[in-house]
Short mmCIF file of C-alpha atoms and ligand atoms in Angstrom, two decimals:
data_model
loop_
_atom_site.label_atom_id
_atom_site.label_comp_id
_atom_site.label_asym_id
_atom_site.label_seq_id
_atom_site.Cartn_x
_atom_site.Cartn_y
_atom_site.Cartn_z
CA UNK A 1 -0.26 33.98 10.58
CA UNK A 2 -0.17 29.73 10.45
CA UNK A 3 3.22 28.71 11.12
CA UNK A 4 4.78 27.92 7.79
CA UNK A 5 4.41 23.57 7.02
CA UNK A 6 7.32 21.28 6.75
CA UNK A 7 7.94 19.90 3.08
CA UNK A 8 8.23 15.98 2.44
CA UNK A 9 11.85 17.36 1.28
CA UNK A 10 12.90 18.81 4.32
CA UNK A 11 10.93 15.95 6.41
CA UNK A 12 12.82 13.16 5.12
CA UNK A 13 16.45 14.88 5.78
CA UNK A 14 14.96 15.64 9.33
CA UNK A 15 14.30 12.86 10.03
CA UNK A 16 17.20 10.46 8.61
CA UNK A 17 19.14 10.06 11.74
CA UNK A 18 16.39 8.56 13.37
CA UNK A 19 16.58 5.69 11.34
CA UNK A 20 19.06 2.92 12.25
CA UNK A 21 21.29 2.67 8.27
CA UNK A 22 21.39 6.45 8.64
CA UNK A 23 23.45 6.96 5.14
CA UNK A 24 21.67 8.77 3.44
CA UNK A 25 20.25 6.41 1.01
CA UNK A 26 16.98 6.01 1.92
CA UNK A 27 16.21 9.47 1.88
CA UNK A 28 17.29 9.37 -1.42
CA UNK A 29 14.80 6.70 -2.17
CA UNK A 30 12.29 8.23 -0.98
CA UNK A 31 13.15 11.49 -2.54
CA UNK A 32 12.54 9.45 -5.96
CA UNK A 33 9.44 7.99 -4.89
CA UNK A 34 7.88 11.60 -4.22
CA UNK A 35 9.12 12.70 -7.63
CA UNK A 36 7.50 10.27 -9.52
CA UNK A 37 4.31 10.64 -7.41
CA UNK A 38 4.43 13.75 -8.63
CA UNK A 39 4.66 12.62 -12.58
CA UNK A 40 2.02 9.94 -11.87
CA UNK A 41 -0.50 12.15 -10.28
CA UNK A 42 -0.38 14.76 -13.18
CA UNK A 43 -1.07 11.90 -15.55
CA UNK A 44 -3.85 10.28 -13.26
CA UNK A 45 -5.35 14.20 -12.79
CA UNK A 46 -5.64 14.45 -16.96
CA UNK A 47 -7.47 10.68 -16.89
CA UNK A 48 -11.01 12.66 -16.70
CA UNK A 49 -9.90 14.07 -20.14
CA UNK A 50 -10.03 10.60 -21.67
CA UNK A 51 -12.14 11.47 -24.78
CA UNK A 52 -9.93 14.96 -25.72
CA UNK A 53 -6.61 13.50 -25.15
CA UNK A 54 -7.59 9.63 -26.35
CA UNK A 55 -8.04 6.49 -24.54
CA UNK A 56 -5.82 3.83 -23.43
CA UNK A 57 -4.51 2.19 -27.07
CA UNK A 58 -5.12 5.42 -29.56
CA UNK A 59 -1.91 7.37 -30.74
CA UNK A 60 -1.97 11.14 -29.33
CA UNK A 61 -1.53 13.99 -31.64
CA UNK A 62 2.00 14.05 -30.69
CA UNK A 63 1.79 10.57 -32.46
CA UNK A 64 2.26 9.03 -29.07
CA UNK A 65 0.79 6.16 -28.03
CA UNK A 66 -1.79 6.54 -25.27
CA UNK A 67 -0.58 4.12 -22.34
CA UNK A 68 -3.49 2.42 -19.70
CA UNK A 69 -2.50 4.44 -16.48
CA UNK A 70 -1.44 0.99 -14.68
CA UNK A 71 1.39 0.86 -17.50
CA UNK A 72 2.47 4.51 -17.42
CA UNK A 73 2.65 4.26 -13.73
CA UNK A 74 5.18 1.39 -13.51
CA UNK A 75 7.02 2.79 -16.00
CA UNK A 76 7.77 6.27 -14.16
CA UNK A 77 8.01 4.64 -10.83
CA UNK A 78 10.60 2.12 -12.30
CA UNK A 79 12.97 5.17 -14.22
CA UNK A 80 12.50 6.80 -11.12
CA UNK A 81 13.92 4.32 -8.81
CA UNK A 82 16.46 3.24 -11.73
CA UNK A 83 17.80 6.81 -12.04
CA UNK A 84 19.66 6.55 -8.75
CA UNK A 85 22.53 4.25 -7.03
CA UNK A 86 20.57 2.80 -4.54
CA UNK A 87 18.36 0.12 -5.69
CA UNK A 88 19.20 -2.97 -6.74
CA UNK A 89 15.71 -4.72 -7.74
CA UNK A 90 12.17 -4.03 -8.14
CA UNK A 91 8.95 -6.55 -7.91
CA UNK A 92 5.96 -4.53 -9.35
CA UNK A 93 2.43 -5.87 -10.08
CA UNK A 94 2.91 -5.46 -13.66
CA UNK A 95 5.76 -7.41 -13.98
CA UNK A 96 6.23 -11.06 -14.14
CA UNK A 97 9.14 -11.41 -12.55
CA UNK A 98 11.55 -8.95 -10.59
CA UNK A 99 13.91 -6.34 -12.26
CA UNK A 100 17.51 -6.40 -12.50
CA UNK A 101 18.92 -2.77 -12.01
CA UNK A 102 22.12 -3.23 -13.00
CA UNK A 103 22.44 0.05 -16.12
CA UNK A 104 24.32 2.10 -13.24
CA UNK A 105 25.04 -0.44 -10.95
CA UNK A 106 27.42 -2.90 -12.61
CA UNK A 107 28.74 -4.43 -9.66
CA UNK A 108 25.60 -4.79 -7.83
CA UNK A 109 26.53 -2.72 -4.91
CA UNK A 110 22.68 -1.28 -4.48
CA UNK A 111 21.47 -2.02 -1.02
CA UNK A 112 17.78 -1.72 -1.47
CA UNK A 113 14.63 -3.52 -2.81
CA UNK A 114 11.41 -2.04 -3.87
CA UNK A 115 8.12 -3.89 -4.35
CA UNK A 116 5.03 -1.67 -5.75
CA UNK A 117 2.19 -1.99 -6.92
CA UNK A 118 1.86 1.46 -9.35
CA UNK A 119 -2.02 1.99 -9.65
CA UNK A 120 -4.13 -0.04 -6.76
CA UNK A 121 -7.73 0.49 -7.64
CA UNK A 122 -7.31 1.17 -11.32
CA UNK A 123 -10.84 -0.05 -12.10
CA UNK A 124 -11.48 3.11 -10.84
CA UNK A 125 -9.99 5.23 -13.19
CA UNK A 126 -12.82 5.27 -15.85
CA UNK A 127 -15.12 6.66 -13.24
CA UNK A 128 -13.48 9.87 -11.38
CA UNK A 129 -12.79 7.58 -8.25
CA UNK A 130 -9.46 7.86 -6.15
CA UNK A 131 -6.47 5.96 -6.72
CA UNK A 132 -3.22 5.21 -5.24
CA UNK A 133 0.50 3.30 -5.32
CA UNK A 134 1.64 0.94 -2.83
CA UNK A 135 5.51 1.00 -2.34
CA UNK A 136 7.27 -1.52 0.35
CA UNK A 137 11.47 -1.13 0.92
CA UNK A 138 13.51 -3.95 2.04
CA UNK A 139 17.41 -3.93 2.31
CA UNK A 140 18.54 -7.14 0.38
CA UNK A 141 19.95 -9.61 2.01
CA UNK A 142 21.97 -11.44 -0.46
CA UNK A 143 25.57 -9.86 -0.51
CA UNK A 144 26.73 -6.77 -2.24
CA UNK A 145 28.44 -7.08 -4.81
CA UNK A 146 26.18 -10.30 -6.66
CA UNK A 147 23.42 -9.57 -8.35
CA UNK A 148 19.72 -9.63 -6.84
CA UNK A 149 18.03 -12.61 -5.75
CA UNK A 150 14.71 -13.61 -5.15
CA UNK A 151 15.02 -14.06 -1.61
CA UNK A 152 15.57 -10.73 -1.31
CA UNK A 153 12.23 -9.88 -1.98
CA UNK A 154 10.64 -13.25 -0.26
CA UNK A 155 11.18 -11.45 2.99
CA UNK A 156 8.45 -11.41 6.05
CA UNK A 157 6.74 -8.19 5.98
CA UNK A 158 8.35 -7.30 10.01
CA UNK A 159 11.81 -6.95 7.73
CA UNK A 160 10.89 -4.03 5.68
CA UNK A 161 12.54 -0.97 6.41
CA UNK A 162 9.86 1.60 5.48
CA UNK A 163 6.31 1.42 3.09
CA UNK A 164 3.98 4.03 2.13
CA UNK A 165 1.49 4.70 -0.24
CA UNK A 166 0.10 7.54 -2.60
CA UNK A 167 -3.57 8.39 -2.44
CA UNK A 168 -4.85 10.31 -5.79
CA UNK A 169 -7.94 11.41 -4.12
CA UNK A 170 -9.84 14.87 -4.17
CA UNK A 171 -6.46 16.12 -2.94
CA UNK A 172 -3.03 13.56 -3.23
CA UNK A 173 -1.48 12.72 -0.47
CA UNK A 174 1.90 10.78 0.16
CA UNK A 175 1.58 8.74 3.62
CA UNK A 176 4.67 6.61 4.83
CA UNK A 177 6.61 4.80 7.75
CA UNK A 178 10.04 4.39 8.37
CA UNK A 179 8.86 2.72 11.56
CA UNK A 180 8.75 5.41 13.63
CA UNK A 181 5.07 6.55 13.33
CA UNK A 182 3.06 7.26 10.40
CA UNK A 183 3.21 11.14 8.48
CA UNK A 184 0.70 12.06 5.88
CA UNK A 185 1.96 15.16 3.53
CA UNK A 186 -0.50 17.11 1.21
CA UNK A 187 0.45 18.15 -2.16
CA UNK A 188 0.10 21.53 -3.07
CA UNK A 189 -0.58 21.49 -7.04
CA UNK A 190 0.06 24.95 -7.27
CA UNK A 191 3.71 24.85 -6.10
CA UNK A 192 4.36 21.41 -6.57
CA UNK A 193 5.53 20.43 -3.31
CA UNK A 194 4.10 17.83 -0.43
CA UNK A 195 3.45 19.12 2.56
CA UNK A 196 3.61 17.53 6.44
CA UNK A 197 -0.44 17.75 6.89
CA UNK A 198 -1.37 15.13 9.07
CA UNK A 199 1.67 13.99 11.54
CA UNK A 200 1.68 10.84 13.34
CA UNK A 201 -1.26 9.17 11.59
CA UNK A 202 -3.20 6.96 14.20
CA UNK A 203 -5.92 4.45 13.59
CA UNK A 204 -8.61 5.04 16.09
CA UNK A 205 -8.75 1.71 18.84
CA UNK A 206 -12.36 1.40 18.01
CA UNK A 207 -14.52 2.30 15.00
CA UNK A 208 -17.47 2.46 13.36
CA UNK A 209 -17.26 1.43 9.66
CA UNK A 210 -16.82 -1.41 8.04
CA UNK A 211 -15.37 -2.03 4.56
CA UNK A 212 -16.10 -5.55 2.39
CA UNK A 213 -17.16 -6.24 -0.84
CA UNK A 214 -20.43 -7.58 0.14
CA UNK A 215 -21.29 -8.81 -3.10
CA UNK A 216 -18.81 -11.81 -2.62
CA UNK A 217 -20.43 -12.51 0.73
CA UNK A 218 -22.43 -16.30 -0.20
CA UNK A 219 -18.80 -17.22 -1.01
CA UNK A 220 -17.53 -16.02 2.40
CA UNK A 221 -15.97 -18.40 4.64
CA UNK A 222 -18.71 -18.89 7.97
CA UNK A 223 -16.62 -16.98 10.41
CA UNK A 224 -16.36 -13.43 8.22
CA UNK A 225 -20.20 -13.79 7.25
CA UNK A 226 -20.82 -13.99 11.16
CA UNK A 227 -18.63 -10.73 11.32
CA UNK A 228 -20.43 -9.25 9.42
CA UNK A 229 -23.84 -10.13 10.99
CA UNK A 230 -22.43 -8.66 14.16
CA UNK A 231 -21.48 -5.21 12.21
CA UNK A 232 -25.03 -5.11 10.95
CA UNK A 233 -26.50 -6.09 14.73
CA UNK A 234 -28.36 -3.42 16.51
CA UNK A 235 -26.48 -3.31 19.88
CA UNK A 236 -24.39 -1.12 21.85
CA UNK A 237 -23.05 1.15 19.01
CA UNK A 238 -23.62 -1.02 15.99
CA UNK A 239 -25.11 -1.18 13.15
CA UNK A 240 -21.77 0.01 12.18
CA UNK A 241 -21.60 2.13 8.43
CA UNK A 242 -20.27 0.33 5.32
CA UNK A 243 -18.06 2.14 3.21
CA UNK A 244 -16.10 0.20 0.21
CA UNK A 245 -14.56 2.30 -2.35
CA UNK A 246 -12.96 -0.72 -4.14
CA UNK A 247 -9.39 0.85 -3.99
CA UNK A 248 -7.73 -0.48 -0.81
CA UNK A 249 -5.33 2.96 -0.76
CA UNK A 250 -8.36 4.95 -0.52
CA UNK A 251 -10.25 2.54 1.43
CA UNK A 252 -7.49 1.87 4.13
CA UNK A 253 -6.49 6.07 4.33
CA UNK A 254 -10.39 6.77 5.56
CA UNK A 255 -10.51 4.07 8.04
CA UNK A 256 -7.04 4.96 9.57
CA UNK A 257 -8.32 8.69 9.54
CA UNK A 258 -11.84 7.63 11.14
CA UNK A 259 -12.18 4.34 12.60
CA UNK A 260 -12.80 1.11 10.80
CA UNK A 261 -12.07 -1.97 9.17
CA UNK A 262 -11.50 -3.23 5.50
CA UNK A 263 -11.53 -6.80 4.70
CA UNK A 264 -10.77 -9.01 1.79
CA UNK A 265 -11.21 -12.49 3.24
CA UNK A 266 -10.51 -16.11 0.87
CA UNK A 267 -13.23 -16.93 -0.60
CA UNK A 268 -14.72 -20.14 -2.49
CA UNK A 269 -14.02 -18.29 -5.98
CA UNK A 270 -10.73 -16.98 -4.61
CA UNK A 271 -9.43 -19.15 -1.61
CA UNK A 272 -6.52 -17.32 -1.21
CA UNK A 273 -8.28 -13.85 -0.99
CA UNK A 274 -7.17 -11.62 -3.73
CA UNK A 275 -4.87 -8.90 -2.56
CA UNK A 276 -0.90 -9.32 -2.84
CA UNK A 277 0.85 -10.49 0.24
CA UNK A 278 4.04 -8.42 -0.79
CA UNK A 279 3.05 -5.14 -2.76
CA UNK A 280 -0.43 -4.21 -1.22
CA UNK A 281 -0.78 -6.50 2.43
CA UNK A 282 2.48 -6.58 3.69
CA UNK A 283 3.43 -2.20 3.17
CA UNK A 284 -0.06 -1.49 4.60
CA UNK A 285 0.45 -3.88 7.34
CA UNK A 286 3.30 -1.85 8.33
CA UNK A 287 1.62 1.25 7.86
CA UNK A 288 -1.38 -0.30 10.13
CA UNK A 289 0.88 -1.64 13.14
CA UNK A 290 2.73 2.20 12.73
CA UNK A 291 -0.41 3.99 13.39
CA UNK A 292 -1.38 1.76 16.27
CA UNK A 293 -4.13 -0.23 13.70
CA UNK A 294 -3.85 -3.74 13.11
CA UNK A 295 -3.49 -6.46 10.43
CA UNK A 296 -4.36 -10.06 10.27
CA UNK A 297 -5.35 -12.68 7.59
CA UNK A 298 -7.73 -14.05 10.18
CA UNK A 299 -5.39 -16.25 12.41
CA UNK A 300 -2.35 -14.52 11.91
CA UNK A 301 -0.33 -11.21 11.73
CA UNK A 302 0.45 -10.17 8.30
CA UNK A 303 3.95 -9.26 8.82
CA UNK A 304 4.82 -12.82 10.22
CA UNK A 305 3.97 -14.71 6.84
CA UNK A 306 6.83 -16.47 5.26
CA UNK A 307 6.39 -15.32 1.14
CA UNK A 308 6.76 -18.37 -1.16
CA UNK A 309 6.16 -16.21 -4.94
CA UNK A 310 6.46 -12.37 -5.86
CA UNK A 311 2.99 -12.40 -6.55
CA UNK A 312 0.74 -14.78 -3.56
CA UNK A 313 -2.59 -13.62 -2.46
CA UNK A 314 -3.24 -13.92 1.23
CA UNK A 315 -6.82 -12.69 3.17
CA UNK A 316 -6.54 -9.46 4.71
CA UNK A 317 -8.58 -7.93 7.67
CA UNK A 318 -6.84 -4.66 8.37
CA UNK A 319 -7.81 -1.69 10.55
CA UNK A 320 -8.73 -0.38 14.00
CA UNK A 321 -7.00 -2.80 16.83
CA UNK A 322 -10.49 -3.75 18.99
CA UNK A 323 -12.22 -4.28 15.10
CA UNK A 324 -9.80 -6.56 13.50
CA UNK A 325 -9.27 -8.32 17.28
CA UNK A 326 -13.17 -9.11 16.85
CA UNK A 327 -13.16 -10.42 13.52
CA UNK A 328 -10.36 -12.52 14.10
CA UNK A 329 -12.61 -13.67 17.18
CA UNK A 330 -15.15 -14.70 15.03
CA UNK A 331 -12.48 -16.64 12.56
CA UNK A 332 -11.23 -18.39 15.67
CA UNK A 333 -14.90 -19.69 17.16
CA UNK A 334 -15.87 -20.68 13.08
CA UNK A 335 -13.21 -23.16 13.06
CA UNK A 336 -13.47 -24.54 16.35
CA UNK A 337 -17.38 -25.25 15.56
CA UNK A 338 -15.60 -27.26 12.87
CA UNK A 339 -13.65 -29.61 15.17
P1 LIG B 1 -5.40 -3.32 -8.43
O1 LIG B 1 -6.14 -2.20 -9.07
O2 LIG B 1 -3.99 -2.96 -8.08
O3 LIG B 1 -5.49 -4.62 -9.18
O4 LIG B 1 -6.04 -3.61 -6.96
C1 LIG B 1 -7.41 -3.68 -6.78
C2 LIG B 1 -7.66 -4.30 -5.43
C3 LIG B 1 -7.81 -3.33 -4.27
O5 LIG B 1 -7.33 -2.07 -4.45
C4 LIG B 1 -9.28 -3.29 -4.02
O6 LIG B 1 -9.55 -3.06 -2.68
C5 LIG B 1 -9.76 -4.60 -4.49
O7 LIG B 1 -8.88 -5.00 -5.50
C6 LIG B 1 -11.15 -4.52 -5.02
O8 LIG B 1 -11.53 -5.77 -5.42
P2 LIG B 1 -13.06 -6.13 -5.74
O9 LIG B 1 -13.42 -5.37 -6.96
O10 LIG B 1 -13.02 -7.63 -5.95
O11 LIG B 1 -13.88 -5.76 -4.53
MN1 LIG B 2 -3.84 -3.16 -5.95
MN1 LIG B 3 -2.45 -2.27 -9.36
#
């Protein structure tokens, strides 16, 4: 008989001492981040039944109204982080501006930050195509005892204490780091609980796909379209395989599992790039480095970007460690033609 797999539950107690503000609280946190996974992927599983159940902006038959998924997900994953004494503000996607917790927490003594984005990929919800939710954890560092600034969240990406993300994908899957590796756990609908399926998650050094939305690539910047030219080359063991899904969750968890890289550079429509420096770049970044990968906005490493606004774009090029070295190559040479 297969020896019986670790729960997320017993995991994350396990593993608490290993981390260096051993009190308890994080576990906690994370214990309310896996519960409303759990809420969010039941909704996200019943999305399919769209035209029984109504769309986004019709009142059920409960008389409720029907909620886009994007919406329903912050909401859980901001009562679920609420519920408990632990954190003291939250940056989300789909807010403005950051969030106050301060129903149970009066005197402001919460330690932690959260940043998420609740549904990455939601365009493809419509379509049967997997989802996820980005969540990064910083410990403030304004004092206890005022309330929450926005400093505290305008911290470098090398400051966060642990980031993860939920894939909704033809199983879901919860994958996070505390900075000590990167541990993948399986839900099992049935029973309701994660469990440890993939262990220390590793990128592969090398790879062989490549992941870009193409369609943007006239508005490329010269040394990403000559990256891409050399994925398409037929030499040593390239052509490489392109693989976009359009979710980076879903996107990032197959190259990490096989080998590859995913790239969303600036671009003359977007010179920025598109993807959030704090909510999706800076928690996969983490994730990347964890597992061995790598992350870059061309020139430099993610995690060493000083954040200026809650909600900055910032090009990302993410993935196996030889793969994003090369592009980055190729970034480098571009603007020294320049000079
Ligand atoms: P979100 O659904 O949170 O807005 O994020 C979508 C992001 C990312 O998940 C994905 O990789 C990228 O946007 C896709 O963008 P394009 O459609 O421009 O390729
Ligand atoms: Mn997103
Ligand atoms: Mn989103």
């Amino acid at each position: 008989m297969s020896q019986q797999k670790q729960t997320l539950g017993e995991f994350i107690i396990q593993n608490q001492t290993s981390f260096k503000y051993s009190s308890g609280e994080l576990s906690s946190l994370l214990n309310s981040i896996r519960l409303a996974a759990k809420v969010v992927n039941h909704e996200v599983n019943k999305a399919g039944l769209v035209d029984i159940i109504g769309a986004a902006g019709d009142t059920n038959v409960q008389g409720e109204d029907q909620q886009k998924l994007d919406v329903y997900a912050n909401e859980k994953f901001i009562q679920t982080l609420t519920k408990r004494n632990i954190v003291c503000g939250i940056a989300s996607e789909e807010e403005d501006s950051y969030i106050t917790i301060n129903s149970q927490d009066e005197n402001h003594r919460n330690k932690y930050v959260v940043l998420i984005d609740p549904l990455d990929g939601s365009s493809n919800i419509d379509v049967n195509v997997s989802v996820g939710t980005i969540f990064s954890i910083y410990r403030r560092i304004t004092p206890v005892g005022t309330p929450v600034q926005l400093e505290d969240f305008l911290q470098k990406g090398s400051e966060q204490v642990a980031a993860g993300y939920v894939v909704y994908g033809t199983s879901t899957m919860l994958v996070y780091t505390t900075g000590d590796g990167v541990n993948g756990f399986t839900l099992n609908p049935a029973i309701g609980s994660f469990y440890l399926s993939h262990p220390k998650m590793e990128f592969p050094e090398n790879g062989s796909i490549y992941s870009v939305n193409e369609g943007n690539y006239v508005h490329f910047p010269q040394g990403i379209k000559s990256y891409i030219k050399y994925c398409q080359e037929e030499v040593d063991d390239r052509p490489y395989t392109a693989r976009y899904i359009g979710s980076l969750v879903s996107d990032f968890h197959r190259n990490m599992i096989k080998g590859g890289i995913y790239l969303y550079p600036q671009s003359s429509k977007n010179p920025s790039g598109k993807l959030r420096l704090l909510y999706e770049c800076n928690p996969m970044a983490f994730l990347a480095e964890q597992a061995k990968g790598k992350a870059s906005d061309g020139f430099t490493r993610i995690m060493e970007i000083s954040p200026t606004e809650l909600h900055q774009r910032v090009p990302f090029i993410c993935g196996s460690k030889n793969m994003v070295d090369k592009a980055e190559e190729f970034m480098r040479i571009s603007v020294e033609r320049m000079l």
